[in-house]
Amino acid sequence: MPLQSRSAITAIGSHVPQRVLNNEELSDMVDTNDEWIVRRTGISERRIAAEDEFTSHLAIAAVRDLLSRYPTSTDDIDGVLVATTTPDNPFPSVASRVQEAFGFKAALAFDLNAACAGFVSALQTANGLILTGMYRKILVIGAETLSKITDYTDRSTCILFGDGAGAVLVERAEEGQFLASHAMTDGSGGIHVYASGLSSDWNGQPLAGDGRIVQNGREVYKWALSTVPDGVRSLLQDSGLSAEALDWVVPHSANLRMIEAICERLNMPYERALTSAAEYGNTSAASIPLALDLAVKDGRLAAGQTVALYGFGSGLTQAGLLLRWAF
């Protein structure tokens, strides 16, 4: 739908753990090899958090990076939203740990779990809060330590997932830069990608994995290809823009082969997709901000460009946002 907006992204930062897990190392752990992984996923390596390193540490480091690159007052930051499926603890929230680290004086702080759609959902939420007139400056963070819930004996999933965090500052703007929004959920498909928790069954069906990620990759792939292109088209239609007017599409970096297929269905060159999977793997809620920051750092993403962000994943949930990049 067309989006009423008074918001703009004005700063960005990111952080990934030091340890690199490449495809060659994975081939020593499970029956796989570099050629097979790259051909199937496009992923070459991923970052892995240390044993004593958790999602809050990555989120805090990403905010520090943002503040070091785009100096701004922190006294008036009045909201912290963290999109994550891997919080340090069920509670308190990762967002409250970020607030503690920086001492924001009067900040709403909460975590949001929409899996791989989480970062875009958090941006939509931040814009809604700013529209109330009660908030002016909100940190939106996507952060994950998926390695802590990955089964490294399952070659179908362990080749995919990595850890990282990206943060943006969303501020009230005279002319909002968020142009259109889209969201949809098909909860009946939730069984296709999950990690069990307090409940060990899904509508009477026993859950596997013992808290580790379980994914039916074939079903998720089919669902994404059958729905994501239409979601991006909906954003363009609602904004009155053509696909040719779109400078970049930034899908969730689940699998680069999936993104190639999505671009093909959109009649869009793959070179116009911003991704982070080759370097960092599938980082769920962190994948889109990591892709954005890679493009900012190498100069591909510039002020005035039109960008479609599109997250999709467990739930099965999707969230899209069309925006004009502000810096």
PDB file of C-alpha atoms in Angstrom, residues 48-238:
ATOM      1  CA  ILE A  48      30.766 -17.286  13.434  1.00  0.00           C
ATOM      2  CA  ALA A  49      30.369 -15.717  16.881  1.00  0.00           C
ATOM      3  CA  ALA A  50      32.724 -16.778  19.640  1.00  0.00           C
ATOM      4  CA  GLU A  51      31.397 -18.990  22.418  1.00  0.00           C
ATOM      5  CA  ASP A  52      31.007 -15.995  24.726  1.00  0.00           C
ATOM      6  CA  GLU A  53      29.789 -13.617  21.995  1.00  0.00           C
ATOM      7  CA  PHE A  54      26.038 -13.113  21.640  1.00  0.00           C
ATOM      8  CA  THR A  55      23.538 -11.134  19.597  1.00  0.00           C
ATOM      9  CA  SER A  56      23.658  -8.127  21.930  1.00  0.00           C
ATOM     10  CA  HIS A  57      27.434  -7.866  21.454  1.00  0.00           C
ATOM     11  CA  LEU A  58      27.052  -7.753  17.669  1.00  0.00           C
ATOM     12  CA  ALA A  59      24.177  -5.259  17.861  1.00  0.00           C
ATOM     13  CA  ILE A  60      26.119  -2.933  20.166  1.00  0.00           C
ATOM     14  CA  ALA A  61      29.189  -3.127  17.917  1.00  0.00           C
ATOM     15  CA  ALA A  62      27.065  -2.262  14.857  1.00  0.00           C
ATOM     16  CA  VAL A  63      25.682   0.819  16.631  1.00  0.00           C
ATOM     17  CA  ARG A  64      29.200   1.857  17.644  1.00  0.00           C
ATOM     18  CA  ASP A  65      30.241   1.566  14.002  1.00  0.00           C
ATOM     19  CA  LEU A  66      27.278   3.725  12.954  1.00  0.00           C
ATOM     20  CA  LEU A  67      28.086   6.412  15.513  1.00  0.00           C
ATOM     21  CA  SER A  68      31.781   6.451  14.568  1.00  0.00           C
ATOM     22  CA  ARG A  69      30.989   6.979  10.885  1.00  0.00           C
ATOM     23  CA  TYR A  70      28.026   9.354  11.238  1.00  0.00           C
ATOM     24  CA  PRO A  71      28.552  11.412  14.409  1.00  0.00           C
ATOM     25  CA  THR A  72      25.202  12.361  15.904  1.00  0.00           C
ATOM     26  CA  SER A  73      23.845  13.226  19.313  1.00  0.00           C
ATOM     27  CA  THR A  74      22.647  10.196  21.239  1.00  0.00           C
ATOM     28  CA  ASP A  75      20.785  12.300  23.810  1.00  0.00           C
ATOM     29  CA  ASP A  76      17.661  12.450  21.669  1.00  0.00           C
ATOM     30  CA  ILE A  77      17.513   8.821  20.521  1.00  0.00           C
ATOM     31  CA  ASP A  78      14.097   7.792  21.798  1.00  0.00           C
ATOM     32  CA  GLY A  79      13.682   4.276  20.428  1.00  0.00           C
ATOM     33  CA  VAL A  80      15.675   1.065  19.945  1.00  0.00           C
ATOM     34  CA  LEU A  81      14.161  -1.756  17.897  1.00  0.00           C
ATOM     35  CA  VAL A  82      16.105  -4.983  17.454  1.00  0.00           C
ATOM     36  CA  ALA A  83      14.973  -7.543  14.881  1.00  0.00           C
ATOM     37  CA  THR A  84      16.305 -10.955  15.896  1.00  0.00           C
ATOM     38  CA  THR A  85      15.381 -14.615  16.243  1.00  0.00           C
ATOM     39  CA  THR A  86      18.423 -15.356  18.408  1.00  0.00           C
ATOM     40  CA  PRO A  87      18.289 -13.093  21.473  1.00  0.00           C
ATOM     41  CA  ASP A  88      20.850 -13.672  24.228  1.00  0.00           C
ATOM     42  CA  ASN A  89      17.953 -14.664  26.498  1.00  0.00           C
ATOM     43  CA  PRO A  90      14.169 -14.933  26.159  1.00  0.00           C
ATOM     44  CA  PHE A  91      14.160 -11.801  28.304  1.00  0.00           C
ATOM     45  CA  PRO A  92      15.326  -9.146  28.936  1.00  0.00           C
ATOM     46  CA  SER A  93      15.436  -7.956  25.349  1.00  0.00           C
ATOM     47  CA  VAL A  94      18.523  -7.374  23.234  1.00  0.00           C
ATOM     48  CA  ALA A  95      17.197  -3.838  22.730  1.00  0.00           C
ATOM     49  CA  SER A  96      17.451  -3.214  26.464  1.00  0.00           C
ATOM     50  CA  ARG A  97      21.102  -4.331  26.364  1.00  0.00           C
ATOM     51  CA  VAL A  98      21.748  -1.803  23.594  1.00  0.00           C
ATOM     52  CA  GLN A  99      20.065   0.898  25.667  1.00  0.00           C
ATOM     53  CA  GLU A 100      22.247  -0.017  28.640  1.00  0.00           C
ATOM     54  CA  ALA A 101      25.431   0.098  26.567  1.00  0.00           C
ATOM     55  CA  PHE A 102      24.819   3.645  25.336  1.00  0.00           C
ATOM     56  CA  GLY A 103      22.772   5.054  28.193  1.00  0.00           C
ATOM     57  CA  PHE A 104      19.964   6.451  26.066  1.00  0.00           C
ATOM     58  CA  LYS A 105      17.975   8.428  28.603  1.00  0.00           C
ATOM     59  CA  ALA A 106      14.384   7.964  27.439  1.00  0.00           C
ATOM     60  CA  ALA A 107      14.213   5.195  24.877  1.00  0.00           C
ATOM     61  CA  LEU A 108      11.467   2.775  24.032  1.00  0.00           C
ATOM     62  CA  ALA A 109      13.293  -0.549  23.603  1.00  0.00           C
ATOM     63  CA  PHE A 110      11.982  -3.882  22.382  1.00  0.00           C
ATOM     64  CA  ASP A 111      12.858  -6.882  20.211  1.00  0.00           C
ATOM     65  CA  LEU A 112      10.847  -7.876  17.167  1.00  0.00           C
ATOM     66  CA  ASN A 113      10.792 -11.433  15.805  1.00  0.00           C
ATOM     67  CA  ALA A 114       9.715 -11.720  12.186  1.00  0.00           C
ATOM     68  CA  ALA A 115      12.673 -13.949  11.283  1.00  0.00           C
ATOM     69  CA  CYS A 116      14.227 -12.996   7.937  1.00  0.00           C
ATOM     70  CA  ALA A 117      11.567 -10.318   7.383  1.00  0.00           C
ATOM     71  CA  GLY A 118      12.401  -8.781  10.758  1.00  0.00           C
ATOM     72  CA  PHE A 119      14.580  -5.854   9.711  1.00  0.00           C
ATOM     73  CA  VAL A 120      12.046  -4.540   7.191  1.00  0.00           C
ATOM     74  CA  SER A 121       9.211  -5.105   9.675  1.00  0.00           C
ATOM     75  CA  ALA A 122      11.175  -3.098  12.232  1.00  0.00           C
ATOM     76  CA  LEU A 123      11.627  -0.245   9.726  1.00  0.00           C
ATOM     77  CA  GLN A 124       7.874  -0.255   9.084  1.00  0.00           C
ATOM     78  CA  THR A 125       7.293  -0.162  12.842  1.00  0.00           C
ATOM     79  CA  ALA A 126       9.757   2.691  13.337  1.00  0.00           C
ATOM     80  CA  ASN A 127       8.013   4.730  10.653  1.00  0.00           C
ATOM     81  CA  GLY A 128       4.663   4.112  12.371  1.00  0.00           C
ATOM     82  CA  LEU A 129       6.058   5.268  15.711  1.00  0.00           C
ATOM     83  CA  ILE A 130       7.472   8.424  14.136  1.00  0.00           C
ATOM     84  CA  LEU A 131       4.120   9.140  12.473  1.00  0.00           C
ATOM     85  CA  THR A 132       2.457   9.255  15.904  1.00  0.00           C
ATOM     86  CA  GLY A 133       4.493  12.369  16.614  1.00  0.00           C
ATOM     87  CA  MET A 134       5.785  10.845  19.842  1.00  0.00           C
ATOM     88  CA  TYR A 135       9.153   9.644  18.492  1.00  0.00           C
ATOM     89  CA  ARG A 136      11.792  11.371  16.406  1.00  0.00           C
ATOM     90  CA  LYS A 137      14.959   9.268  16.303  1.00  0.00           C
ATOM     91  CA  ILE A 138      14.935   5.462  16.374  1.00  0.00           C
ATOM     92  CA  LEU A 139      17.716   2.934  16.028  1.00  0.00           C
ATOM     93  CA  VAL A 140      16.659  -0.095  13.985  1.00  0.00           C
ATOM     94  CA  ILE A 141      18.987  -3.090  14.254  1.00  0.00           C
ATOM     95  CA  GLY A 142      18.987  -6.504  12.618  1.00  0.00           C
ATOM     96  CA  ALA A 143      21.248  -8.889  14.539  1.00  0.00           C
ATOM     97  CA  GLU A 144      21.673 -12.647  14.694  1.00  0.00           C
ATOM     98  CA  THR A 145      23.912 -15.392  16.069  1.00  0.00           C
ATOM     99  CA  LEU A 146      22.382 -18.203  14.049  1.00  0.00           C
ATOM    100  CA  SER A 147      25.480 -20.372  14.485  1.00  0.00           C
ATOM    101  CA  LYS A 148      24.313 -21.019  18.052  1.00  0.00           C
ATOM    102  CA  ILE A 149      21.175 -22.783  16.795  1.00  0.00           C
ATOM    103  CA  THR A 150      22.655 -24.424  13.679  1.00  0.00           C
ATOM    104  CA  ASP A 151      23.072 -28.206  13.473  1.00  0.00           C
ATOM    105  CA  TYR A 152      26.589 -28.735  12.092  1.00  0.00           C
ATOM    106  CA  THR A 153      25.815 -32.344  11.259  1.00  0.00           C
ATOM    107  CA  ASP A 154      23.051 -31.343   8.808  1.00  0.00           C
ATOM    108  CA  ARG A 155      24.633 -30.343   5.515  1.00  0.00           C
ATOM    109  CA  SER A 156      21.367 -28.947   4.151  1.00  0.00           C
ATOM    110  CA  THR A 157      21.321 -26.162   6.770  1.00  0.00           C
ATOM    111  CA  CYS A 158      24.828 -25.730   8.195  1.00  0.00           C
ATOM    112  CA  ILE A 159      26.180 -24.490   4.851  1.00  0.00           C
ATOM    113  CA  LEU A 160      23.749 -21.565   4.932  1.00  0.00           C
ATOM    114  CA  PHE A 161      23.817 -19.724   8.224  1.00  0.00           C
ATOM    115  CA  GLY A 162      26.123 -17.115   9.709  1.00  0.00           C
ATOM    116  CA  ASP A 163      26.233 -14.327  12.282  1.00  0.00           C
ATOM    117  CA  GLY A 164      26.251 -10.544  11.989  1.00  0.00           C
ATOM    118  CA  ALA A 165      24.486  -7.267  12.698  1.00  0.00           C
ATOM    119  CA  GLY A 166      23.497  -4.098  10.879  1.00  0.00           C
ATOM    120  CA  ALA A 167      22.061  -0.896  12.327  1.00  0.00           C
ATOM    121  CA  VAL A 168      20.396   2.163  10.824  1.00  0.00           C
ATOM    122  CA  LEU A 169      19.172   5.425  12.296  1.00  0.00           C
ATOM    123  CA  VAL A 170      15.619   6.342  11.301  1.00  0.00           C
ATOM    124  CA  GLU A 171      14.778  10.011  11.865  1.00  0.00           C
ATOM    125  CA  ARG A 172      11.773  12.225  11.397  1.00  0.00           C
ATOM    126  CA  ALA A 173      12.076  14.090   8.107  1.00  0.00           C
ATOM    127  CA  GLU A 174      10.132  16.939   6.536  1.00  0.00           C
ATOM    128  CA  GLU A 175       9.837  14.869   3.398  1.00  0.00           C
ATOM    129  CA  GLY A 176       9.624  11.177   4.187  1.00  0.00           C
ATOM    130  CA  GLN A 177      11.778   8.815   2.161  1.00  0.00           C
ATOM    131  CA  PHE A 178       9.629   5.683   2.686  1.00  0.00           C
ATOM    132  CA  LEU A 179       7.444   5.397  -0.406  1.00  0.00           C
ATOM    133  CA  ALA A 180       5.471   2.141  -0.187  1.00  0.00           C
ATOM    134  CA  SER A 181       5.019  -0.820   2.117  1.00  0.00           C
ATOM    135  CA  HIS A 182       3.902  -4.420   1.741  1.00  0.00           C
ATOM    136  CA  ALA A 183       3.468  -7.344   4.130  1.00  0.00           C
ATOM    137  CA  MET A 184       1.907 -10.794   4.066  1.00  0.00           C
ATOM    138  CA  THR A 185       2.010 -13.966   6.136  1.00  0.00           C
ATOM    139  CA  ASP A 186       1.015 -17.574   5.493  1.00  0.00           C
ATOM    140  CA  GLY A 187       1.199 -19.141   8.928  1.00  0.00           C
ATOM    141  CA  SER A 188       0.207 -22.545   7.564  1.00  0.00           C
ATOM    142  CA  GLY A 189       3.715 -22.813   6.099  1.00  0.00           C
ATOM    143  CA  GLY A 190       5.470 -22.209   9.405  1.00  0.00           C
ATOM    144  CA  ILE A 191       6.350 -25.890   9.672  1.00  0.00           C
ATOM    145  CA  HIS A 192       8.746 -25.493   6.721  1.00  0.00           C
ATOM    146  CA  VAL A 193      11.383 -23.554   8.697  1.00  0.00           C
ATOM    147  CA  TYR A 194      11.516 -23.445  12.478  1.00  0.00           C
ATOM    148  CA  ALA A 195      13.457 -23.952  15.685  1.00  0.00           C
ATOM    149  CA  SER A 196      11.555 -25.655  18.486  1.00  0.00           C
ATOM    150  CA  GLY A 197      11.215 -23.934  21.854  1.00  0.00           C
ATOM    151  CA  LEU A 198       8.836 -24.320  24.775  1.00  0.00           C
ATOM    152  CA  SER A 199       6.504 -26.286  22.517  1.00  0.00           C
ATOM    153  CA  SER A 200       7.722 -29.457  20.830  1.00  0.00           C
ATOM    154  CA  ASP A 201       4.833 -29.870  18.384  1.00  0.00           C
ATOM    155  CA  TRP A 202       3.165 -27.927  15.557  1.00  0.00           C
ATOM    156  CA  ASN A 203      -0.578 -28.484  15.347  1.00  0.00           C
ATOM    157  CA  GLY A 204      -0.024 -31.960  16.757  1.00  0.00           C
ATOM    158  CA  GLN A 205       2.986 -32.731  14.553  1.00  0.00           C
ATOM    159  CA  PRO A 206       6.202 -33.427  16.509  1.00  0.00           C
ATOM    160  CA  LEU A 207       9.008 -30.917  15.914  1.00  0.00           C
ATOM    161  CA  ALA A 208      12.574 -32.050  15.277  1.00  0.00           C
ATOM    162  CA  GLY A 209      15.921 -30.386  15.817  1.00  0.00           C
ATOM    163  CA  ASP A 210      15.952 -29.996  19.617  1.00  0.00           C
ATOM    164  CA  GLY A 211      16.059 -26.202  19.325  1.00  0.00           C
ATOM    165  CA  ARG A 212      18.245 -26.180  16.196  1.00  0.00           C
ATOM    166  CA  ILE A 213      17.161 -24.799  12.828  1.00  0.00           C
ATOM    167  CA  VAL A 214      15.091 -27.217  10.747  1.00  0.00           C
ATOM    168  CA  GLN A 215      14.259 -26.215   7.184  1.00  0.00           C
ATOM    169  CA  ASN A 216      12.460 -27.754   4.248  1.00  0.00           C
ATOM    170  CA  GLY A 217      14.499 -25.865   1.689  1.00  0.00           C
ATOM    171  CA  ARG A 218      12.524 -27.071  -1.297  1.00  0.00           C
ATOM    172  CA  GLU A 219       9.207 -25.780   0.085  1.00  0.00           C
ATOM    173  CA  VAL A 220      10.669 -22.453   1.213  1.00  0.00           C
ATOM    174  CA  TYR A 221      12.266 -21.976  -2.215  1.00  0.00           C
ATOM    175  CA  LYS A 222       8.970 -22.682  -4.003  1.00  0.00           C
ATOM    176  CA  TRP A 223       7.061 -20.318  -1.710  1.00  0.00           C
ATOM    177  CA  ALA A 224       9.577 -17.486  -2.154  1.00  0.00           C
ATOM    178  CA  LEU A 225       9.663 -17.735  -5.933  1.00  0.00           C
ATOM    179  CA  SER A 226       5.868 -17.870  -6.173  1.00  0.00           C
ATOM    180  CA  THR A 227       5.223 -14.852  -3.923  1.00  0.00           C
ATOM    181  CA  VAL A 228       8.228 -12.489  -3.566  1.00  0.00           C
ATOM    182  CA  PRO A 229       8.224 -11.165  -7.169  1.00  0.00           C
ATOM    183  CA  ASP A 230       4.544 -10.237  -6.833  1.00  0.00           C
ATOM    184  CA  GLY A 231       5.321  -8.505  -3.538  1.00  0.00           C
ATOM    185  CA  VAL A 232       8.002  -6.360  -5.178  1.00  0.00           C
ATOM    186  CA  ARG A 233       5.607  -5.555  -8.038  1.00  0.00           C
ATOM    187  CA  SER A 234       3.027  -4.482  -5.452  1.00  0.00           C
ATOM    188  CA  LEU A 235       5.512  -2.003  -3.966  1.00  0.00           C
ATOM    189  CA  LEU A 236       6.189  -0.529  -7.391  1.00  0.00           C
ATOM    190  CA  GLN A 237       2.503  -0.322  -8.287  1.00  0.00           C
ATOM    191  CA  ASP A 238       1.604   1.385  -5.021  1.00  0.00           C
TER     192      ASP A 238
END
